[in-house]
């Protein structure tokens, strides 16, 4: 690429040909306001908040989508540009439900920030009164169209990143809305509840169904024994809600918080992640040795499970029958743990903290009650946990680090990496290799499966067999692999699919705005936890071993089948 | 009036290839593909100074050259027959009167730029024109003018007809491309321009019907002869669609350089009895409203540019003094509010608020502040909208604010000089 | 013709590719007695062309010639663009409304007529104009409008 000489606000600078004005101004530390622009998405150029003045041009140009050319003279701070940006913002505001104080995004809203930054004080444009219904038809996602500013980021996330297409532009002109097919709510269409739309929404038009009050109620109810589990991805991202650097590890402080507010036990989903590896690893070997359906797909991502149920029902038999770690945990608490501690499972409330909105819907799936009680009672996202901590007024940053309770709080590094794309596969390979060969795996780091690339693959020699594995994250990437499998063009044995880009650390319940740059920092923290762990293979987890001895007896055994495995059904 | 471009319309049977050939049809094509290289064809068009007739007046040969220079297996030529600009009906005259001429222009264009596939995007409101085009293409396929090895030469090109479905914005070339791809017609930001990345990301030439109809003429009579028509800066002829309160409404071919006064009073024989001219809107709903004092303006790209206006599609709407300017602009803005694709903020939101303010004015609730705000909204639409629709939508508002400011101010004082908006008691107008 | 046959035939004629969505929608609507595309048909089109339902709706609602609401057997579209406005399209609206006893955007009780606006139909030389189904009628006045309605009511083509 050749360089071109340009001039921005009187300063000469040389940039790569094809650079947009937005990128070029960043090099000079000028922060052009944006709204529809998202660093990880295709450029839309639709909000027009980023307009700049170009010498000898009558009209303004949108910085996000205009590439520079040799000799261009850009003025970012002219009266014309400033006033246009303000008026554009004013036009957006007139159509926006401004109940900011009670908005879920109060304090973390790009529109609010822009109004502050662009010095919006009095608005000129007459407000339009909104009477649009709120869609809270499902356990996971709420849409409030009155807040929508029509930037289209959610559509990109839903169609281009996830290949789901639940929402789209409806109508045109000033009536244009972003909507599900008219007359249908999210629970009536193939929405997988991944929440990627939430993560990219600049305002409060889409958010998770808030369950915080249910948790407070459970804690306030003395007759209840309330236990909590936290997913692998929470500990590397919650800090962001409190201004910590992305990738800060705050595990001990979270445990400390739970103890303070009165949870009876603080456990770790990582424990059942280890257990999942044992069950899923054996299931894989069973399929391999007994002519079972291959390739086998992982099943811990509920958005992915919904997706395959809707879009690839013909591949349902390929999906591992293992419940997700969240659900295995709930089932075990209400059976093994309840028995062991002599607690009536009806009095137990299982709360889980997940990076995921789809987990809320997974928890209420009809089949998830094998102990006789619903496995998991309440699911909070990372963001909701952040909100709950703020509401408690406990200054989490100042809390001491505390340890998870025994026994369901013990885990290995293999469980930790469930939170990142490729992690489940890596954890499974560490165990499968040693189970099959009986030898110790010399290098347990499967580096080729790590990182946020959409599709990854590897071949691992396990005994006499070359095991071909693949990893996909983001459903549009998954689709590529699924189509290959469907057409018989793939020779994989085992495939990990995570619904969300980057895996669970990029889940729909994670702190906003989780850009790829931030996701990579979360992933690094996940692998740091793994490498710092004493035990790094799931089959070495002593509590998992004890669980089999005391209760489950053997992987894929009768009890396991009842409590830890499930089934799926096609959705039309 | 002249008879260069439209000389066959109404003179021959539109689908008779025999009559078309006897009248000189396909001379241009044969000359091009048998005697000229693609580059020579582009040079000939360049020498003619032909500029796009769809509204933007972009030099045609330059556009062709951009496509020709692209290195791609697939290139497309699209005939933009989405004639949606209100008051414009001249493309229909060409399509219905002499479809072969338009298609011949497309074939020559395809030869010049190296395209192998063409589309005619015809607006859904013209079902009969669509049928004529479908038949026309079929005939030309049978006669060897379309398909593989056209006229035995190593040049293949075929055409598919696509129907619009009621969206003015699809006249904008990137919105049109989106529509052919099966999407809502929402404009793309530019660059990339269609000649570099158009239909399915491939180099694509989009030309208006009238532009393409000029091509066979230029090739057959030669660019030097062609340039004798019109003015130095604006060569050739232009089809005008005249409507409103003149005696003779219709489509007329004029040489560039003709004045609006000549159009209204000579060609159209003046105003209807008892009607007095108030203004002429030039170029359709997205065009400027010119008061009587500017009727001596020559229809010539350079002359018009001096007034900061464009010829647009060549629509001439002659409006009489019984029409209230504020109400007229409100009606035009409702059109844009309805036709905006809704993608970019200024256009999606701006039209709606302009209508609200104009409503205030015609209801006797307008203020000085409203006039200022009208201007501000109009300017942000013009300067910051994503595509030509939003940029041009407030033209009628801005030009009437300029030339008929008093009439707006009168409305603030509860007075509609024309007496035809809802301010006037007894004339209930609720649309 | 059952609805499914209608959709399948439209797809067979237009072609089973994503870019033919608009053509398919137009064809399905053309064959509908009530000039619209039903929810079921939209879903069938979505399945057949493998386009998300949200997008099929998005396209159908974008283009004004397409309708997802029931319309009359005869759709009367009155042009309200500049040239017709200047020549009295508002009177035309009033005359149609009172002749049919419905407002713009409504369907008559007997399902015979619906009234809509349309953007310019390129018949400005005979403004004010309206499109009655596929036919353009220009220079409209009360007499012509009554005649049009009577002809349709009496089945005269």
Short mmCIF file of N, CA, C and O in Angstrom, two decimals, chain B residues 84-89 92 121 123-128 130 160-167 169-170 179-186 200 242-246 249-250 272 285 317-320 323-324 327-328 331 335 338-339 341 429 431, chain C residues 14 17-23 26-27 30 51 55 58-66 77 79-91 93-94 97 104 117-128 131 133-136 139:
data_model
loop_
_atom_site.label_atom_id
_atom_site.label_comp_id
_atom_site.label_asym_id
_atom_site.label_seq_id
_atom_site.Cartn_x
_atom_site.Cartn_y
_atom_site.Cartn_z
N UNK B 84 -38.65 7.91 -11.38
CA UNK B 84 -39.57 8.19 -10.28
C UNK B 84 -39.69 9.65 -9.93
O UNK B 84 -40.53 10.03 -9.12
N UNK B 85 -38.83 10.47 -10.49
CA UNK B 85 -38.86 11.89 -10.12
C UNK B 85 -40.22 12.47 -10.52
O UNK B 85 -40.58 12.44 -11.70
N UNK B 86 -40.97 12.97 -9.56
CA UNK B 86 -42.31 13.48 -9.90
C UNK B 86 -42.25 14.51 -11.02
O UNK B 86 -41.38 15.37 -11.06
N UNK B 87 -43.19 14.38 -11.92
CA UNK B 87 -43.24 15.30 -13.04
C UNK B 87 -42.37 14.88 -14.21
O UNK B 87 -42.23 15.61 -15.18
N UNK B 88 -41.79 13.70 -14.11
CA UNK B 88 -40.90 13.23 -15.17
C UNK B 88 -41.53 12.03 -15.86
O UNK B 88 -41.87 11.05 -15.19
N UNK B 89 -41.70 12.13 -17.15
CA UNK B 89 -42.28 10.99 -17.88
C UNK B 89 -41.66 10.85 -19.25
O UNK B 89 -42.25 10.29 -20.16
N UNK B 92 -40.36 7.15 -20.20
CA UNK B 92 -41.46 6.29 -20.65
C UNK B 92 -41.71 6.47 -22.15
O UNK B 92 -41.97 5.51 -22.87
N UNK B 121 -33.67 -1.94 -15.12
CA UNK B 121 -34.47 -1.84 -13.90
C UNK B 121 -35.60 -0.87 -14.18
O UNK B 121 -35.42 0.33 -14.23
N UNK B 123 -39.33 0.74 -13.39
CA UNK B 123 -40.15 0.98 -12.20
C UNK B 123 -41.47 0.20 -12.29
O UNK B 123 -42.05 0.00 -13.36
N UNK B 124 -41.91 -0.26 -11.14
CA UNK B 124 -43.11 -1.09 -11.08
C UNK B 124 -44.37 -0.37 -11.51
O UNK B 124 -45.38 -0.99 -11.87
N UNK B 125 -44.31 0.96 -11.51
CA UNK B 125 -45.49 1.74 -11.91
C UNK B 125 -45.68 1.75 -13.42
O UNK B 125 -46.68 2.28 -13.90
N UNK B 126 -44.72 1.20 -14.17
CA UNK B 126 -44.83 1.18 -15.63
C UNK B 126 -44.97 -0.27 -16.13
O UNK B 126 -44.11 -0.77 -16.86
N UNK B 127 -46.05 -0.95 -15.75
CA UNK B 127 -46.15 -2.37 -16.13
C UNK B 127 -46.16 -2.57 -17.65
O UNK B 127 -45.64 -3.57 -18.16
N UNK B 128 -46.75 -1.62 -18.37
CA UNK B 128 -46.83 -1.81 -19.82
C UNK B 128 -45.47 -1.64 -20.48
O UNK B 128 -45.12 -2.37 -21.40
N UNK B 130 -42.77 -2.35 -19.11
CA UNK B 130 -42.03 -3.56 -18.78
C UNK B 130 -42.32 -4.66 -19.79
O UNK B 130 -41.40 -5.34 -20.28
N UNK B 160 -31.42 -8.80 -18.75
CA UNK B 160 -32.53 -9.27 -17.93
C UNK B 160 -33.33 -8.05 -17.47
O UNK B 160 -32.75 -7.01 -17.15
N UNK B 161 -34.65 -8.20 -17.47
CA UNK B 161 -35.49 -7.09 -17.02
C UNK B 161 -35.83 -7.31 -15.55
O UNK B 161 -36.27 -8.38 -15.16
N UNK B 162 -35.61 -6.29 -14.75
CA UNK B 162 -35.99 -6.37 -13.34
C UNK B 162 -36.99 -5.25 -13.03
O UNK B 162 -36.83 -4.13 -13.51
N UNK B 163 -37.92 -5.61 -12.19
CA UNK B 163 -38.98 -4.66 -11.88
C UNK B 163 -38.75 -3.99 -10.54
O UNK B 163 -38.39 -4.64 -9.56
N UNK B 164 -38.93 -2.70 -10.49
CA UNK B 164 -38.98 -2.00 -9.21
C UNK B 164 -40.30 -2.30 -8.55
O UNK B 164 -41.17 -2.97 -9.12
N UNK B 165 -40.47 -1.84 -7.33
CA UNK B 165 -41.72 -2.15 -6.65
C UNK B 165 -42.22 -0.96 -5.85
O UNK B 165 -42.80 -1.10 -4.79
N UNK B 166 -41.98 0.23 -6.41
CA UNK B 166 -42.49 1.41 -5.74
C UNK B 166 -41.54 1.98 -4.73
O UNK B 166 -41.80 1.91 -3.53
N UNK B 167 -40.43 2.49 -5.20
CA UNK B 167 -39.48 3.16 -4.31
C UNK B 167 -38.68 4.16 -5.12
O UNK B 167 -37.83 3.79 -5.92
N UNK B 169 -36.37 6.06 -4.20
CA UNK B 169 -34.94 6.08 -3.91
C UNK B 169 -34.15 5.13 -4.82
O UNK B 169 -32.96 5.29 -5.02
N UNK B 170 -34.83 4.16 -5.40
CA UNK B 170 -34.14 3.21 -6.28
C UNK B 170 -33.66 3.86 -7.58
O UNK B 170 -32.95 3.23 -8.35
N UNK B 179 -31.53 -3.05 -4.80
CA UNK B 179 -32.83 -3.61 -5.16
C UNK B 179 -32.67 -4.80 -6.10
O UNK B 179 -33.35 -5.82 -5.95
N UNK B 180 -31.78 -4.69 -7.07
CA UNK B 180 -31.56 -5.83 -7.98
C UNK B 180 -31.03 -7.03 -7.19
O UNK B 180 -31.34 -8.17 -7.48
N UNK B 181 -30.26 -6.75 -6.16
CA UNK B 181 -29.73 -7.85 -5.33
C UNK B 181 -30.81 -8.44 -4.42
O UNK B 181 -30.54 -9.39 -3.69
N UNK B 182 -31.99 -7.85 -4.44
CA UNK B 182 -33.10 -8.42 -3.66
C UNK B 182 -33.27 -7.80 -2.29
O UNK B 182 -33.95 -8.35 -1.43
N UNK B 183 -32.64 -6.65 -2.08
CA UNK B 183 -32.69 -6.00 -0.77
C UNK B 183 -33.62 -4.79 -0.81
O UNK B 183 -33.98 -4.32 -1.87
N UNK B 184 -33.94 -4.26 0.37
CA UNK B 184 -34.58 -2.96 0.36
C UNK B 184 -33.64 -1.96 -0.33
O UNK B 184 -32.42 -2.08 -0.20
N UNK B 185 -34.21 -1.02 -1.05
CA UNK B 185 -33.36 -0.09 -1.81
C UNK B 185 -32.79 1.01 -0.94
O UNK B 185 -33.21 2.16 -1.03
N UNK B 186 -31.84 0.65 -0.11
CA UNK B 186 -31.20 1.67 0.73
C UNK B 186 -29.83 1.99 0.14
O UNK B 186 -29.02 1.10 -0.10
N UNK B 200 -23.27 -6.85 -6.91
CA UNK B 200 -22.52 -7.99 -6.34
C UNK B 200 -21.02 -7.69 -6.26
O UNK B 200 -20.17 -8.56 -6.45
N UNK B 242 -43.08 18.46 -19.38
CA UNK B 242 -43.71 19.69 -18.89
C UNK B 242 -45.11 19.37 -18.36
O UNK B 242 -45.91 18.71 -19.02
N UNK B 243 -45.36 19.85 -17.15
CA UNK B 243 -46.66 19.61 -16.54
C UNK B 243 -47.09 20.86 -15.79
O UNK B 243 -46.37 21.85 -15.75
N UNK B 244 -48.24 20.82 -15.19
CA UNK B 244 -48.72 21.97 -14.43
C UNK B 244 -49.79 22.74 -15.20
O UNK B 244 -50.63 22.13 -15.86
N UNK B 245 -49.70 24.08 -15.13
CA UNK B 245 -50.78 24.90 -15.66
C UNK B 245 -50.48 25.52 -17.03
O UNK B 245 -50.91 26.63 -17.31
N UNK B 246 -49.71 24.81 -17.84
CA UNK B 246 -49.52 25.33 -19.21
C UNK B 246 -50.57 24.71 -20.13
O UNK B 246 -51.18 23.69 -19.81
N UNK B 249 -49.22 20.32 -22.26
CA UNK B 249 -48.32 19.56 -21.41
C UNK B 249 -47.79 18.36 -22.19
O UNK B 249 -48.44 17.90 -23.12
N UNK B 250 -46.62 17.89 -21.83
CA UNK B 250 -46.11 16.73 -22.53
C UNK B 250 -44.60 16.70 -22.53
O UNK B 250 -43.94 17.46 -21.82
N UNK B 272 -52.56 28.33 -18.97
CA UNK B 272 -53.98 28.09 -19.22
C UNK B 272 -54.74 29.39 -19.01
O UNK B 272 -54.29 30.26 -18.26
N UNK B 285 -39.55 17.05 -8.04
CA UNK B 285 -39.77 17.46 -6.66
C UNK B 285 -38.47 17.81 -5.95
O UNK B 285 -38.47 18.53 -4.96
N UNK B 317 -42.29 21.82 -13.98
CA UNK B 317 -43.64 21.93 -13.41
C UNK B 317 -43.98 23.41 -13.29
O UNK B 317 -43.32 24.15 -12.57
N UNK B 318 -44.98 23.80 -14.05
CA UNK B 318 -45.35 25.21 -14.08
C UNK B 318 -46.50 25.45 -13.10
O UNK B 318 -47.58 24.86 -13.23
N UNK B 319 -46.23 26.29 -12.10
CA UNK B 319 -47.18 26.46 -11.01
C UNK B 319 -47.79 27.86 -11.07
O UNK B 319 -47.07 28.84 -11.28
N UNK B 320 -49.08 27.93 -10.89
CA UNK B 320 -49.76 29.22 -11.00
C UNK B 320 -49.96 29.85 -9.62
O UNK B 320 -49.71 29.22 -8.60
N UNK B 323 -51.60 28.68 -6.05
CA UNK B 323 -50.98 27.69 -5.16
C UNK B 323 -50.19 28.40 -4.06
O UNK B 323 -49.42 29.32 -4.32
N UNK B 324 -50.41 27.96 -2.82
CA UNK B 324 -49.67 28.49 -1.67
C UNK B 324 -48.30 27.81 -1.64
O UNK B 324 -48.20 26.58 -1.63
N UNK B 327 -47.73 25.45 1.34
CA UNK B 327 -48.47 24.20 1.20
C UNK B 327 -47.85 23.32 0.11
O UNK B 327 -47.76 22.10 0.26
N UNK B 328 -47.40 23.95 -0.96
CA UNK B 328 -46.75 23.22 -2.05
C UNK B 328 -45.50 22.50 -1.54
O UNK B 328 -45.28 21.32 -1.80
N UNK B 331 -46.32 19.61 0.64
CA UNK B 331 -46.70 18.43 -0.16
C UNK B 331 -45.47 17.72 -0.71
O UNK B 331 -45.36 16.49 -0.68
N UNK B 335 -43.78 13.88 0.20
CA UNK B 335 -43.30 12.90 -0.77
C UNK B 335 -41.94 12.33 -0.32
O UNK B 335 -41.74 11.12 -0.28
N UNK B 338 -42.12 10.12 2.68
CA UNK B 338 -42.64 8.81 2.31
C UNK B 338 -41.57 7.99 1.57
O UNK B 338 -41.50 6.77 1.72
N UNK B 339 -40.77 8.67 0.77
CA UNK B 339 -39.83 7.95 -0.10
C UNK B 339 -38.43 7.79 0.49
O UNK B 339 -37.62 7.05 -0.05
N UNK B 341 -35.42 6.36 2.40
CA UNK B 341 -35.22 4.94 2.73
C UNK B 341 -35.16 4.74 4.24
O UNK B 341 -35.32 3.64 4.73
N UNK B 429 -58.48 21.75 4.04
CA UNK B 429 -57.63 20.79 3.33
C UNK B 429 -56.93 19.93 4.37
O UNK B 429 -56.18 20.43 5.20
N UNK B 431 -54.83 16.71 4.23
CA UNK B 431 -54.22 15.54 3.60
C UNK B 431 -52.98 15.16 4.39
O UNK B 431 -52.18 16.00 4.70
N UNK C 14 -39.94 -16.88 -11.25
CA UNK C 14 -38.94 -15.82 -11.04
C UNK C 14 -37.55 -16.38 -10.84
O UNK C 14 -36.56 -15.73 -11.20
N UNK C 17 -33.53 -17.77 -6.32
CA UNK C 17 -32.32 -17.20 -5.75
C UNK C 17 -32.70 -15.98 -4.92
O UNK C 17 -33.76 -15.39 -5.12
N UNK C 18 -31.79 -15.63 -4.01
CA UNK C 18 -32.06 -14.57 -3.06
C UNK C 18 -32.43 -13.26 -3.74
O UNK C 18 -33.27 -12.51 -3.26
N UNK C 19 -31.78 -12.97 -4.86
CA UNK C 19 -32.01 -11.68 -5.51
C UNK C 19 -33.39 -11.58 -6.15
O UNK C 19 -33.81 -10.51 -6.54
N UNK C 20 -34.10 -12.71 -6.25
CA UNK C 20 -35.42 -12.67 -6.90
C UNK C 20 -36.55 -12.40 -5.92
O UNK C 20 -37.72 -12.49 -6.27
N UNK C 21 -36.19 -12.09 -4.69
CA UNK C 21 -37.21 -11.91 -3.65
C UNK C 21 -38.30 -10.91 -4.07
O UNK C 21 -39.49 -11.18 -3.92
N UNK C 22 -37.88 -9.77 -4.61
CA UNK C 22 -38.87 -8.74 -4.95
C UNK C 22 -39.79 -9.23 -6.07
O UNK C 22 -41.00 -9.05 -6.02
N UNK C 23 -39.19 -9.88 -7.07
CA UNK C 23 -39.99 -10.42 -8.18
C UNK C 23 -41.00 -11.45 -7.65
O UNK C 23 -42.17 -11.46 -8.06
N UNK C 26 -43.81 -9.68 -5.83
CA UNK C 26 -44.72 -9.04 -6.78
C UNK C 26 -45.65 -10.06 -7.43
O UNK C 26 -46.85 -9.83 -7.58
N UNK C 27 -45.09 -11.19 -7.82
CA UNK C 27 -45.90 -12.20 -8.49
C UNK C 27 -46.94 -12.80 -7.55
O UNK C 27 -48.08 -13.04 -7.95
N UNK C 30 -49.64 -10.27 -7.17
CA UNK C 30 -50.40 -10.14 -8.42
C UNK C 30 -51.54 -11.17 -8.49
O UNK C 30 -52.62 -10.89 -8.97
N UNK C 51 -34.34 -17.09 3.11
CA UNK C 51 -34.06 -15.72 3.54
C UNK C 51 -34.77 -15.54 4.88
O UNK C 51 -35.93 -15.94 5.00
N UNK C 55 -36.20 -10.38 7.10
CA UNK C 55 -35.80 -9.66 5.90
C UNK C 55 -36.90 -9.68 4.83
O UNK C 55 -37.12 -8.69 4.14
N UNK C 58 -39.06 -7.14 5.85
CA UNK C 58 -38.38 -5.86 5.65
C UNK C 58 -38.51 -5.39 4.21
O UNK C 58 -38.79 -4.23 3.95
N UNK C 59 -38.31 -6.32 3.28
CA UNK C 59 -38.40 -5.97 1.86
C UNK C 59 -39.85 -5.67 1.49
O UNK C 59 -40.15 -4.68 0.83
N UNK C 60 -40.76 -6.52 1.95
CA UNK C 60 -42.18 -6.33 1.60
C UNK C 60 -42.70 -4.99 2.14
O UNK C 60 -43.53 -4.35 1.52
N UNK C 61 -42.18 -4.58 3.29
CA UNK C 61 -42.67 -3.32 3.87
C UNK C 61 -41.94 -2.11 3.31
O UNK C 61 -42.38 -0.99 3.47
N UNK C 62 -40.82 -2.36 2.66
CA UNK C 62 -40.04 -1.23 2.11
C UNK C 62 -40.68 -0.69 0.84
O UNK C 62 -40.75 0.51 0.63
N UNK C 63 -41.12 -1.59 -0.01
CA UNK C 63 -41.59 -1.17 -1.33
C UNK C 63 -43.09 -0.88 -1.29
O UNK C 63 -43.87 -1.72 -0.84
N UNK C 64 -43.46 0.29 -1.80
CA UNK C 64 -44.85 0.69 -1.60
C UNK C 64 -45.82 -0.03 -2.53
O UNK C 64 -47.02 -0.02 -2.29
N UNK C 65 -45.32 -0.70 -3.58
CA UNK C 65 -46.26 -1.47 -4.40
C UNK C 65 -46.64 -2.79 -3.73
O UNK C 65 -47.57 -3.46 -4.14
N UNK C 66 -45.86 -3.17 -2.72
CA UNK C 66 -46.15 -4.42 -2.03
C UNK C 66 -46.95 -4.13 -0.77
O UNK C 66 -46.73 -3.12 -0.11
N UNK C 77 -55.22 4.09 -6.67
CA UNK C 77 -54.07 4.83 -6.14
C UNK C 77 -54.08 6.23 -6.73
O UNK C 77 -53.92 6.41 -7.94
N UNK C 79 -52.52 9.81 -7.29
CA UNK C 79 -51.20 10.44 -7.27
C UNK C 79 -51.28 11.75 -6.52
O UNK C 79 -52.15 12.58 -6.78
N UNK C 80 -50.37 11.93 -5.57
CA UNK C 80 -50.34 13.21 -4.85
C UNK C 80 -49.00 13.92 -5.01
O UNK C 80 -48.63 14.74 -4.20
N UNK C 81 -48.27 13.58 -6.08
CA UNK C 81 -47.01 14.28 -6.31
C UNK C 81 -47.29 15.65 -6.92
O UNK C 81 -48.41 15.94 -7.35
N UNK C 82 -46.23 16.46 -6.99
CA UNK C 82 -46.34 17.87 -7.40
C UNK C 82 -47.29 18.17 -8.54
O UNK C 82 -48.25 18.94 -8.36
N UNK C 83 -47.09 17.60 -9.72
CA UNK C 83 -47.94 17.97 -10.86
C UNK C 83 -49.42 17.70 -10.63
O UNK C 83 -50.27 18.50 -11.03
N UNK C 84 -49.76 16.60 -9.97
CA UNK C 84 -51.16 16.32 -9.70
C UNK C 84 -51.68 17.22 -8.59
O UNK C 84 -52.83 17.67 -8.61
N UNK C 85 -50.81 17.50 -7.61
CA UNK C 85 -51.20 18.41 -6.52
C UNK C 85 -51.58 19.77 -7.10
O UNK C 85 -52.60 20.36 -6.74
N UNK C 86 -50.73 20.26 -8.02
CA UNK C 86 -50.98 21.57 -8.61
C UNK C 86 -52.30 21.59 -9.37
O UNK C 86 -52.98 22.61 -9.45
N UNK C 87 -52.68 20.46 -9.89
CA UNK C 87 -53.92 20.40 -10.67
C UNK C 87 -55.08 19.80 -9.87
O UNK C 87 -56.02 19.25 -10.44
N UNK C 88 -54.95 19.86 -8.56
CA UNK C 88 -56.12 19.56 -7.74
C UNK C 88 -56.29 18.12 -7.26
O UNK C 88 -57.41 17.63 -7.14
N UNK C 89 -55.19 17.44 -6.95
CA UNK C 89 -55.33 16.05 -6.51
C UNK C 89 -56.12 15.95 -5.20
O UNK C 89 -56.73 14.94 -4.92
N UNK C 90 -56.10 17.03 -4.42
CA UNK C 90 -56.85 16.95 -3.16
C UNK C 90 -58.35 16.85 -3.40
O UNK C 90 -59.06 16.17 -2.66
N UNK C 91 -58.80 17.54 -4.43
CA UNK C 91 -60.22 17.40 -4.77
C UNK C 91 -60.52 15.98 -5.22
O UNK C 91 -61.58 15.43 -4.93
N UNK C 93 -59.05 13.33 -4.23
CA UNK C 93 -59.13 12.52 -3.01
C UNK C 93 -60.52 12.64 -2.39
O UNK C 93 -61.18 11.64 -2.09
N UNK C 94 -60.96 13.89 -2.22
CA UNK C 94 -62.28 14.11 -1.61
C UNK C 94 -63.38 13.41 -2.41
O UNK C 94 -64.29 12.81 -1.83
N UNK C 97 -63.21 9.67 -1.95
CA UNK C 97 -63.60 9.31 -0.58
C UNK C 97 -65.12 9.37 -0.42
O UNK C 97 -65.72 8.46 0.15
N UNK C 104 -58.87 7.57 2.79
CA UNK C 104 -57.63 7.05 2.20
C UNK C 104 -57.03 6.00 3.13
O UNK C 104 -57.03 6.17 4.35
N UNK C 117 -52.67 6.47 -1.61
CA UNK C 117 -51.90 7.44 -2.37
C UNK C 117 -50.83 6.71 -3.16
O UNK C 117 -50.42 5.61 -2.80
N UNK C 118 -50.38 7.31 -4.22
CA UNK C 118 -49.18 6.81 -4.88
C UNK C 118 -48.29 7.99 -5.20
O UNK C 118 -48.77 9.11 -5.37
N UNK C 119 -47.00 7.74 -5.27
CA UNK C 119 -46.10 8.75 -5.78
C UNK C 119 -46.28 8.79 -7.29
O UNK C 119 -46.94 7.93 -7.87
N UNK C 120 -45.69 9.79 -7.92
CA UNK C 120 -45.86 10.07 -9.35
C UNK C 120 -45.91 8.80 -10.21
O UNK C 120 -45.08 7.91 -10.08
N UNK C 121 -46.91 8.74 -11.07
CA UNK C 121 -47.05 7.58 -11.95
C UNK C 121 -46.71 7.96 -13.39
O UNK C 121 -47.00 7.22 -14.34
N UNK C 122 -46.11 9.12 -13.57
CA UNK C 122 -45.65 9.52 -14.90
C UNK C 122 -46.78 9.85 -15.87
O UNK C 122 -46.63 9.72 -17.07
N UNK C 123 -47.91 10.28 -15.32
CA UNK C 123 -49.02 10.68 -16.19
C UNK C 123 -49.34 12.15 -15.95
O UNK C 123 -50.49 12.57 -15.96
N UNK C 124 -48.28 12.93 -15.77
CA UNK C 124 -48.40 14.32 -15.36
C UNK C 124 -49.06 15.17 -16.45
O UNK C 124 -49.60 16.23 -16.16
N UNK C 125 -48.97 14.70 -17.70
CA UNK C 125 -49.60 15.48 -18.77
C UNK C 125 -51.11 15.37 -18.71
O UNK C 125 -51.81 16.18 -19.32
N UNK C 126 -51.64 14.40 -17.96
CA UNK C 126 -53.09 14.29 -17.81
C UNK C 126 -53.49 14.42 -16.33
O UNK C 126 -54.49 13.86 -15.89
N UNK C 127 -52.67 15.18 -15.59
CA UNK C 127 -52.95 15.37 -14.16
C UNK C 127 -54.27 16.13 -13.97
O UNK C 127 -54.62 16.96 -14.82
N UNK C 128 -55.02 15.89 -12.89
CA UNK C 128 -54.74 14.92 -11.84
C UNK C 128 -55.07 13.49 -12.28
O UNK C 128 -56.06 13.27 -12.98
N UNK C 131 -54.23 5.66 -10.55
CA UNK C 131 -54.09 4.34 -11.15
C UNK C 131 -55.18 3.46 -10.57
O UNK C 131 -55.32 3.35 -9.36
N UNK C 133 -56.05 -0.18 -10.47
CA UNK C 133 -55.34 -1.43 -10.77
C UNK C 133 -54.18 -1.11 -11.70
O UNK C 133 -53.36 -0.29 -11.34
N UNK C 134 -54.13 -1.71 -12.88
CA UNK C 134 -52.99 -1.44 -13.77
C UNK C 134 -53.22 -0.24 -14.69
O UNK C 134 -52.31 0.22 -15.36
N UNK C 135 -54.48 0.26 -14.72
CA UNK C 135 -54.82 1.30 -15.69
C UNK C 135 -54.64 2.70 -15.11
O UNK C 135 -55.04 2.97 -13.99
N UNK C 136 -54.09 3.59 -15.93
CA UNK C 136 -53.98 4.99 -15.51
C UNK C 136 -55.20 5.74 -16.01
O UNK C 136 -55.60 5.61 -17.17
N UNK C 139 -56.90 13.34 -16.10
CA UNK C 139 -57.86 14.45 -16.17
C UNK C 139 -59.12 14.14 -15.36
O UNK C 139 -60.24 14.29 -15.84
#
